[in-house]
Every structure is written in structure tokens, then in C-alpha cells.
Short mmCIF file of C-alpha atoms in Angstrom, two decimals:
data_model
loop_
_atom_site.label_atom_id
_atom_site.label_comp_id
_atom_site.label_asym_id
_atom_site.label_seq_id
_atom_site.Cartn_x
_atom_site.Cartn_y
_atom_site.Cartn_z
CA UNK A 220 -22.81 4.99 -15.15
CA UNK A 221 -20.71 7.91 -14.20
CA UNK A 222 -16.82 9.04 -12.57
CA UNK A 223 -17.64 9.45 -9.51
CA UNK A 224 -16.74 12.99 -7.66
CA UNK A 225 -15.01 12.74 -4.57
CA UNK A 226 -12.64 9.91 -4.83
CA UNK A 227 -8.71 9.49 -5.29
CA UNK A 228 -6.69 6.89 -6.96
CA UNK A 229 -3.81 5.25 -5.15
CA UNK A 230 -1.60 2.43 -6.06
CA UNK A 231 -2.53 -0.94 -7.78
CA UNK A 232 -5.71 0.47 -9.09
CA UNK A 233 -7.44 0.96 -5.79
CA UNK A 234 -9.54 3.94 -5.00
CA UNK A 235 -10.45 5.70 -1.68
CA UNK A 236 -13.85 7.49 -2.40
CA UNK A 237 -14.27 10.45 0.05
CA UNK A 238 -18.58 10.76 -0.36
CA UNK A 239 -19.11 9.48 3.36
CA UNK A 240 -17.84 8.76 6.32
CA UNK A 241 -17.02 5.11 5.95
CA UNK A 242 -13.90 6.91 3.85
CA UNK A 243 -13.45 3.49 2.40
CA UNK A 244 -11.04 2.20 -0.30
CA UNK A 245 -11.78 -0.30 -3.50
CA UNK A 246 -9.79 -2.45 -5.24
CA UNK A 247 -10.18 -3.06 -8.61
CA UNK A 248 -13.21 -4.68 -9.22
CA UNK A 249 -14.85 -3.75 -5.91
CA UNK A 250 -17.51 -1.47 -4.20
CA UNK A 251 -17.89 0.46 -2.04
CA UNK A 252 -20.10 -0.28 1.31
CA UNK A 253 -22.69 1.09 -0.29
CA UNK A 254 -22.82 -0.95 -3.05
CA UNK A 255 -23.69 1.72 -6.04
CA UNK A 256 -19.75 3.33 -6.14
CA UNK A 257 -17.47 0.69 -8.12
CA UNK A 258 -13.93 0.34 -8.67
CA UNK A 259 -13.28 0.14 -12.73
CA UNK A 260 -9.75 -0.24 -13.87
CA UNK A 261 -8.59 2.17 -11.22
CA UNK A 262 -11.75 4.69 -12.16
CA UNK A 263 -14.30 4.97 -9.43
CA UNK A 264 -17.96 4.70 -11.17
CA UNK A 265 -20.96 5.77 -9.83
CA UNK A 266 -23.73 2.92 -10.72
CA UNK A 267 -27.08 4.72 -10.25
CA UNK A 268 -26.06 7.94 -11.55
CA UNK A 269 -29.41 8.72 -13.89
CA UNK A 270 -31.31 5.15 -11.98
CA UNK A 271 -34.14 6.34 -10.19
CA UNK A 272 -36.41 3.28 -8.70
CA UNK A 273 -38.78 5.89 -6.92
CA UNK A 274 -40.59 9.43 -7.68
CA UNK A 275 -43.19 10.27 -5.61
CA UNK A 276 -45.04 13.47 -4.61
CA UNK A 277 -44.48 14.31 -0.30
CA UNK A 278 -46.50 16.70 1.74
CA UNK A 279 -42.94 17.78 2.81
CA UNK A 280 -44.38 17.47 6.07
CA UNK A 281 -43.98 13.40 5.63
CA UNK A 282 -39.92 13.76 5.41
CA UNK A 283 -40.14 15.21 8.22
CA UNK A 284 -39.81 19.03 7.96
CA UNK A 285 -42.20 20.95 10.19
CA UNK A 286 -40.93 24.14 9.80
CA UNK A 287 -39.70 24.19 5.73
CA UNK A 288 -42.32 25.31 3.87
CA UNK A 289 -45.48 24.25 5.93
CA UNK A 290 -47.84 22.56 3.53
CA UNK A 291 -45.30 22.13 0.91
CA UNK A 292 -45.03 19.64 -2.35
CA UNK A 293 -41.60 17.64 -2.69
CA UNK A 294 -41.08 15.80 -6.22
CA UNK A 295 -39.78 13.07 -4.13
CA UNK A 296 -36.68 10.74 -5.67
CA UNK A 297 -34.49 7.82 -4.41
CA UNK A 298 -32.34 5.09 -6.18
CA UNK A 299 -31.17 1.57 -4.91
CA UNK A 300 -28.71 1.68 -2.46
CA UNK A 301 -27.07 2.80 1.12
CA UNK A 302 -24.00 3.45 2.97
CA UNK A 303 -26.53 2.23 6.14
CA UNK A 304 -27.05 -1.23 7.11
CA UNK A 305 -30.08 -0.43 9.73
CA UNK A 306 -31.57 -4.24 10.57
CA UNK A 307 -34.54 -1.73 10.47
CA UNK A 308 -35.03 0.12 7.37
CA UNK A 309 -38.22 1.43 6.63
CA UNK A 310 -37.11 1.01 2.29
CA UNK A 311 -34.66 -1.78 3.02
CA UNK A 312 -36.70 -3.31 -0.34
CA UNK A 313 -34.62 -0.14 -2.14
CA UNK A 314 -31.93 1.16 0.15
CA UNK A 315 -30.18 -2.96 0.50
CA UNK A 316 -31.02 -3.85 -3.42
CA UNK A 317 -27.70 -4.95 -4.92
CA UNK A 318 -26.19 -6.21 -1.90
CA UNK A 319 -29.55 -9.20 -1.73
CA UNK A 320 -29.89 -9.54 -5.29
CA UNK A 321 -26.23 -9.84 -6.23
CA UNK A 322 -25.22 -6.20 -6.91
CA UNK A 323 -28.16 -5.48 -9.32
CA UNK A 324 -28.95 -1.83 -9.84
CA UNK A 325 -32.31 -1.58 -10.55
CA UNK A 326 -34.08 1.84 -11.80
CA UNK A 327 -35.32 3.87 -14.62
CA UNK A 328 -33.49 6.28 -16.50
CA UNK A 329 -34.02 9.52 -15.87
CA UNK A 330 -31.65 13.22 -16.58
CA UNK A 331 -31.08 15.97 -14.09
CA UNK A 332 -33.61 17.96 -17.08
CA UNK A 333 -36.72 15.29 -16.86
CA UNK A 334 -35.94 15.15 -13.26
CA UNK A 335 -36.24 19.11 -12.73
CA UNK A 336 -39.84 19.78 -15.06
CA UNK A 337 -41.48 16.78 -13.53
CA UNK A 338 -40.86 19.37 -9.97
CA UNK A 339 -42.11 22.10 -12.02
CA UNK A 340 -44.90 19.64 -14.23
CA UNK A 341 -46.24 18.58 -10.36
CA UNK A 342 -45.88 22.03 -9.01
CA UNK A 343 -43.91 20.98 -6.14
CA UNK A 344 -41.57 23.77 -3.92
CA UNK A 345 -39.14 21.89 -3.30
CA UNK A 346 -37.14 18.48 -4.63
CA UNK A 347 -36.65 15.82 -1.64
CA UNK A 348 -33.33 13.51 -2.54
CA UNK A 349 -34.92 10.90 0.14
CA UNK A 350 -36.19 7.53 0.71
CA UNK A 351 -32.53 6.13 0.67
CA UNK A 352 -29.16 8.16 1.84
CA UNK A 353 -29.32 10.38 -0.63
CA UNK A 354 -25.00 11.05 -0.74
CA UNK A 355 -24.69 7.30 -1.91
CA UNK A 356 -26.48 9.17 -5.69
CA UNK A 357 -24.95 12.53 -4.38
CA UNK A 358 -23.36 12.87 -8.46
CA UNK A 359 -27.58 12.82 -9.27
CA UNK A 360 -28.40 14.72 -6.44
CA UNK A 361 -25.75 17.56 -6.47
CA UNK A 362 -26.09 18.41 -10.19
CA UNK A 363 -30.22 18.13 -10.15
CA UNK A 364 -29.91 20.26 -6.58
CA UNK A 365 -28.05 22.87 -9.07
CA UNK A 366 -30.10 22.99 -12.05
CA UNK A 367 -33.55 22.81 -9.49
CA UNK A 368 -31.95 26.69 -7.85
CA UNK A 369 -31.60 27.87 -10.53
CA UNK A 370 -35.53 27.63 -11.50
CA UNK A 371 -36.02 28.86 -8.16
CA UNK A 372 -36.79 25.09 -6.63
CA UNK A 373 -36.03 24.52 -3.35
CA UNK A 374 -33.45 21.26 -2.74
CA UNK A 375 -33.80 18.68 0.78
CA UNK A 376 -32.13 15.96 1.39
CA UNK A 377 -32.93 13.01 4.31
CA UNK A 378 -30.65 11.70 5.14
CA UNK A 379 -28.44 9.60 7.59
CA UNK A 380 -25.81 12.15 8.44
CA UNK A 381 -23.03 10.26 6.95
CA UNK A 382 -22.49 12.63 4.33
CA UNK A 383 -18.27 13.35 4.84
CA UNK A 384 -17.30 17.17 5.93
CA UNK A 385 -15.60 17.16 1.57
CA UNK A 386 -19.11 16.07 0.09
CA UNK A 387 -20.97 18.49 2.76
CA UNK A 388 -19.39 22.16 1.85
CA UNK A 389 -19.81 21.01 -1.53
CA UNK A 390 -24.25 20.31 -1.56
CA UNK A 391 -24.78 22.85 0.85
CA UNK A 392 -24.83 26.36 -1.41
CA UNK A 393 -28.07 24.38 -3.27
CA UNK A 394 -29.13 22.84 -0.15
CA UNK A 395 -31.81 24.44 1.58
CA UNK A 396 -33.41 21.86 3.53
CA UNK A 397 -31.94 18.30 5.83
CA UNK A 398 -33.87 16.17 8.03
CA UNK A 399 -31.20 14.29 9.12
CA UNK A 400 -30.88 10.81 11.76
CA UNK A 401 -30.14 10.68 14.84
CA UNK A 402 -30.56 7.21 15.81
CA UNK A 403 -28.80 6.76 19.24
CA UNK A 404 -26.12 8.76 21.49
CA UNK A 405 -24.31 5.29 21.68
CA UNK A 406 -21.09 4.03 19.58
CA UNK A 407 -21.69 0.88 20.43
CA UNK A 408 -25.69 1.32 19.28
CA UNK A 409 -24.47 2.59 15.77
CA UNK A 410 -21.98 -0.60 15.24
CA UNK A 411 -24.39 -2.76 16.04
CA UNK A 412 -27.34 -1.95 14.64
CA UNK A 413 -26.45 0.49 11.30
CA UNK A 414 -22.72 -1.03 10.46
CA UNK A 415 -21.78 2.90 11.31
CA UNK A 416 -20.18 5.22 13.82
CA UNK A 417 -21.44 8.06 15.85
CA UNK A 418 -19.26 11.08 15.93
CA UNK A 419 -19.41 11.89 12.03
CA UNK A 420 -22.94 11.99 12.35
CA UNK A 421 -22.98 15.08 15.15
CA UNK A 422 -20.49 16.73 13.15
CA UNK A 423 -22.57 16.52 10.18
CA UNK A 424 -25.36 17.87 12.06
CA UNK A 425 -23.08 20.67 13.63
CA UNK A 426 -21.56 21.44 10.07
CA UNK A 427 -24.54 21.55 8.06
CA UNK A 428 -26.48 23.93 10.46
CA UNK A 429 -22.95 26.27 10.14
CA UNK A 430 -22.77 25.81 6.48
CA UNK A 431 -26.63 27.72 6.38
CA UNK A 432 -29.23 24.56 5.20
CA UNK A 433 -31.98 24.44 7.23
CA UNK A 434 -31.50 21.08 10.14
CA UNK A 435 -34.41 19.09 11.08
CA UNK A 436 -33.01 16.09 13.46
CA UNK A 437 -35.11 12.19 14.15
CA UNK A 438 -34.82 9.63 16.63
CA UNK A 439 -36.08 6.76 15.98
CA UNK A 440 -37.04 5.29 19.09
CA UNK A 441 -36.11 1.49 19.29
CA UNK A 442 -37.35 -0.54 23.00
CA UNK A 443 -34.66 -1.34 24.81
CA UNK A 444 -32.27 0.09 22.65
CA UNK A 445 -32.39 3.86 23.16
CA UNK A 446 -35.49 4.60 25.10
CA UNK A 447 -33.11 5.76 28.44
CA UNK A 448 -33.86 9.11 29.74
CA UNK A 449 -30.02 9.36 29.47
CA UNK A 450 -29.91 8.28 26.09
CA UNK A 451 -31.98 11.11 24.97
CA UNK A 452 -31.21 13.56 27.93
CA UNK A 453 -27.73 13.37 25.75
CA UNK A 454 -29.04 13.87 22.29
CA UNK A 455 -31.70 16.74 23.21
CA UNK A 456 -28.53 18.29 24.85
CA UNK A 457 -26.84 17.93 21.63
CA UNK A 458 -29.20 19.21 19.50
CA UNK A 459 -29.52 22.36 21.85
CA UNK A 460 -25.06 22.89 21.60
CA UNK A 461 -25.90 22.86 17.62
CA UNK A 462 -29.30 26.10 17.86
CA UNK A 463 -31.77 25.03 20.09
CA UNK A 464 -34.09 25.99 16.98
CA UNK A 465 -33.30 22.96 15.39
CA UNK A 466 -36.75 20.47 15.50
CA UNK A 467 -36.51 17.02 17.01
CA UNK A 468 -38.47 14.87 15.87
CA UNK A 469 -39.38 11.61 18.56
CA UNK A 470 -40.70 8.99 16.54
CA UNK A 471 -42.56 5.67 16.75
CA UNK A 472 -40.97 2.68 16.16
CA UNK A 473 -42.58 0.06 14.05
CA UNK A 474 -41.06 -4.07 14.17
CA UNK A 475 -39.25 -4.03 10.40
CA UNK A 476 -36.68 -6.15 7.68
CA UNK A 477 -34.60 -7.67 10.80
CA UNK A 478 -35.61 -6.17 14.17
CA UNK A 479 -38.75 -8.15 14.31
CA UNK A 480 -38.02 -8.37 18.75
CA UNK A 481 -39.37 -5.39 19.67
CA UNK A 482 -42.97 -4.13 20.76
CA UNK A 483 -44.25 -0.70 19.07
CA UNK A 484 -42.70 2.37 21.02
CA UNK A 485 -45.47 3.15 23.58
CA UNK A 486 -46.61 6.61 23.02
CA UNK A 487 -46.41 7.68 26.76
CA UNK A 488 -42.66 6.75 25.57
CA UNK A 489 -42.97 10.07 23.01
CA UNK A 490 -44.52 11.81 25.60
CA UNK A 491 -40.88 12.15 28.04
CA UNK A 492 -38.71 12.35 24.70
CA UNK A 493 -41.25 15.32 24.21
CA UNK A 494 -40.69 16.43 27.93
CA UNK A 495 -36.84 16.21 28.09
CA UNK A 496 -36.70 17.88 24.76
CA UNK A 497 -38.14 20.78 25.86
CA UNK A 498 -36.52 20.27 29.56
CA UNK A 499 -33.10 20.40 27.67
CA UNK A 500 -34.01 24.19 25.89
CA UNK A 501 -35.04 23.42 22.88
CA UNK A 502 -37.92 25.10 21.32
CA UNK A 503 -39.57 22.10 18.55
CA UNK A 504 -39.95 18.77 19.92
CA UNK A 505 -42.68 16.54 18.11
CA UNK A 506 -43.53 13.20 17.89
CA UNK A 507 -43.69 11.74 14.84
CA UNK A 508 -46.38 7.96 13.40
CA UNK A 509 -48.52 8.60 16.46
CA UNK A 510 -51.50 11.44 14.23
CA UNK A 511 -54.24 12.74 16.16
CA UNK A 512 -52.13 12.34 19.53
CA UNK A 513 -51.86 16.46 19.78
CA UNK A 514 -47.36 15.71 19.69
CA UNK A 515 -47.85 16.70 15.78
CA UNK A 516 -48.88 20.28 17.05
CA UNK A 517 -46.47 23.35 16.26
CA UNK A 518 -46.75 26.17 19.87
CA UNK A 519 -44.87 29.24 19.80
CA UNK A 520 -41.98 28.65 21.95
CA UNK A 521 -42.43 32.16 23.80
CA UNK A 522 -46.23 31.77 24.77
CA UNK A 523 -47.00 28.57 23.96
CA UNK A 524 -50.03 29.48 21.37
CA UNK A 525 -51.45 26.64 19.18
CA UNK A 526 -49.84 28.00 16.25
CA UNK A 527 -49.53 24.81 13.29
CA UNK A 528 -52.94 22.14 13.88
CA UNK A 529 -51.47 19.27 11.98
CA UNK A 530 -52.79 15.06 11.85
CA UNK A 531 -50.09 12.96 10.40
CA UNK A 532 -48.93 14.94 7.42
CA UNK A 533 -51.76 17.12 6.72
CA UNK A 534 -52.45 21.01 8.58
CA UNK A 535 -55.49 21.76 9.53
CA UNK A 536 -54.48 24.71 10.62
CA UNK A 537 -52.24 27.85 10.16
CA UNK A 538 -52.18 30.79 12.02
CA UNK A 539 -48.21 31.93 11.48
CA UNK A 540 -48.07 35.50 10.02
CA UNK A 541 -44.56 36.31 8.28
CA UNK A 542 -42.92 33.95 10.20
CA UNK A 543 -44.01 35.38 13.42
CA UNK A 544 -46.64 34.42 16.41
CA UNK A 545 -50.06 36.93 15.74
CA UNK A 546 -49.55 36.02 20.23
CA UNK A 547 -47.07 37.51 21.25
CA UNK A 548 -44.79 38.79 17.72
CA UNK A 549 -42.48 36.04 18.50
CA UNK A 550 -40.51 34.80 15.01
CA UNK A 551 -41.37 30.87 14.74
CA UNK A 552 -37.55 29.98 13.56
CA UNK A 553 -37.23 28.04 9.76
CA UNK A 554 -37.48 28.12 6.25
CA UNK A 555 -41.27 29.56 4.72
CA UNK A 556 -42.41 30.10 7.53
#
């Protein structure tokens, strides 16, 4: 347990959390929406500091980040808890654990030094704060990312984009990459499916990019929920308004958790989404969760040359040299390309 960052005290031992865009007002003895920040006698504490529920060595492509150190490995960590309650969460067993188990906070004790050392021992070029929303274990991520940066290890968030502007500005100098979910372009969808709002996510995408963090965006396409051409076009147009070089991952949904009434996303829907992204001016659009269909490959946006051939999270071929297309010399956007 550690005193939280980014909160203010108010009357009657209430506190207001400034960590994410819920801006929870938390009464004495209560927790915020995330379920892992608790007001104890007017002081807000993080209950998950140093309580790591998952550690894995992942290909960076799994995040998914396709234009960030391609082919490298990332030491991935998470704690329990989340500030969303998505009906289709793939990691609900850890993201919703405190809410579904009477507030219990499980996890293995790990110091920031141990996390960074494990990344070094396993020859990972980055640490990813992932699986659940990293904003809710901000204190751990912030301190770890500072130490990792000192030791030459990059830092990555895989996020729902609900990080507050205050927290975004604080973490950005130590954050190298961020894959942000843009789940829909509908406030109603965010409210009904996730328990959140759309605009703060759009603001975070823009602010992260403006702050110098490499950003990629993922949209899980759910049949009948967010798969209309109009909505997909709005998402693509927004991304382009921020920066045409932001890769957009359009990903296949499969039934899970509480959202079991829809089938997997048809591949033709993903293909059409990819076409829409290109039509709207995006340089890089990828199809996710459908390995072997060709939608995971990187092509030169100028001449169309196949640059990186992927199968799932693995690279079969990469002909990019010094971040340039060998055929037409176009600069291929990203980090460590």
C-alpha cells in the first residue's frame, strides 16, 4: 500500500482523485471506480502498489504495436483492477477481480528494482504496463518507468485512454509508446458497454501524440455495436486529424465475459474497415486476431512495397532499412523501425 499520487483532500475527509477522467470523489473508507484506490481517514492510497498479478515476456506485436521496435520482446506486467467495466473484457478475471471478490487485492510482491532487473535478465527492450488499465496502478508504473528509462529500457502503456491530462503530462516524459483503445465513436456505446465517455479518450490520444509518445490505436469491431461504415469512417477521420502516421488496428471480436450474444467479427468487415482507413488517409491500417489473412503486413504507404510480413505476433520478413522503404526511400513512421 502506498499513498496515491494526483489527488486532493476536501471537507469531511473526502478526497478527489485526479488520476483518470472519472475524477472520483471518494468518501472516507470507500474506493474509487477502479476498486484499487481507497480513502483511509482522508488520505488516498493505492492498494496495488507492488502487487503484481501477471508477468509475461511478450512480442511487442502482441500489444499490438507494429511500428515500435518491431520483432523485440517486452516484459509485461499488470495488477488487478480497472476504471472501466467493459462487458467484453478479455482479461476480466484480473481487471474486475476486486469488484467480484469483495475488494480482495491479490498479487505477488515486486519492487520496481525487481521489475526492471527481470526485464534486463530476459533481454526485453521495453516494459509494457498492460493486461489491465495501467493508469490504475500509476504509482508503480510511474516509478518503474523512471528507473527503466535510466537503464535504457523503453516503456509502453496499453491503455483505454482514460488517463487524466494531469497523469498524461506526468508520465509522458518516461513513456515511449502507447496503444490506446478507441472502442467506438459513440458516447452511448462508451456509457453502455464500458461505463465511460468518449471525449476524454479522444483528448488523451491527441495529448499523448502531442507529448511525443508514439501512439497506435486499436478498435475492437463488435457486430451490430460499432461496425457501421459511418462509425468506422468517423474513427478513421479522427485518427487522421491527429496524425495520418498513427497505425490503426481493426480487430476481430470474439464472444467473452458478459457479451456473448454476438458472433465473431466477419473478416469482410475487418477488410472493409481497413479500406475505410486508407480512404480516410491513414498510412497504416492492420487487421487483428485473424492471423494468415494478410492484414497484419506493413506496406509502404507511398509505393505499396511489402515491408514487414507477419503471421500473428511474429515477423517472417522485414526489409525496412534505417526506417526507410528500400524501394522508394519513403520514411516509415515509428520507433526503431
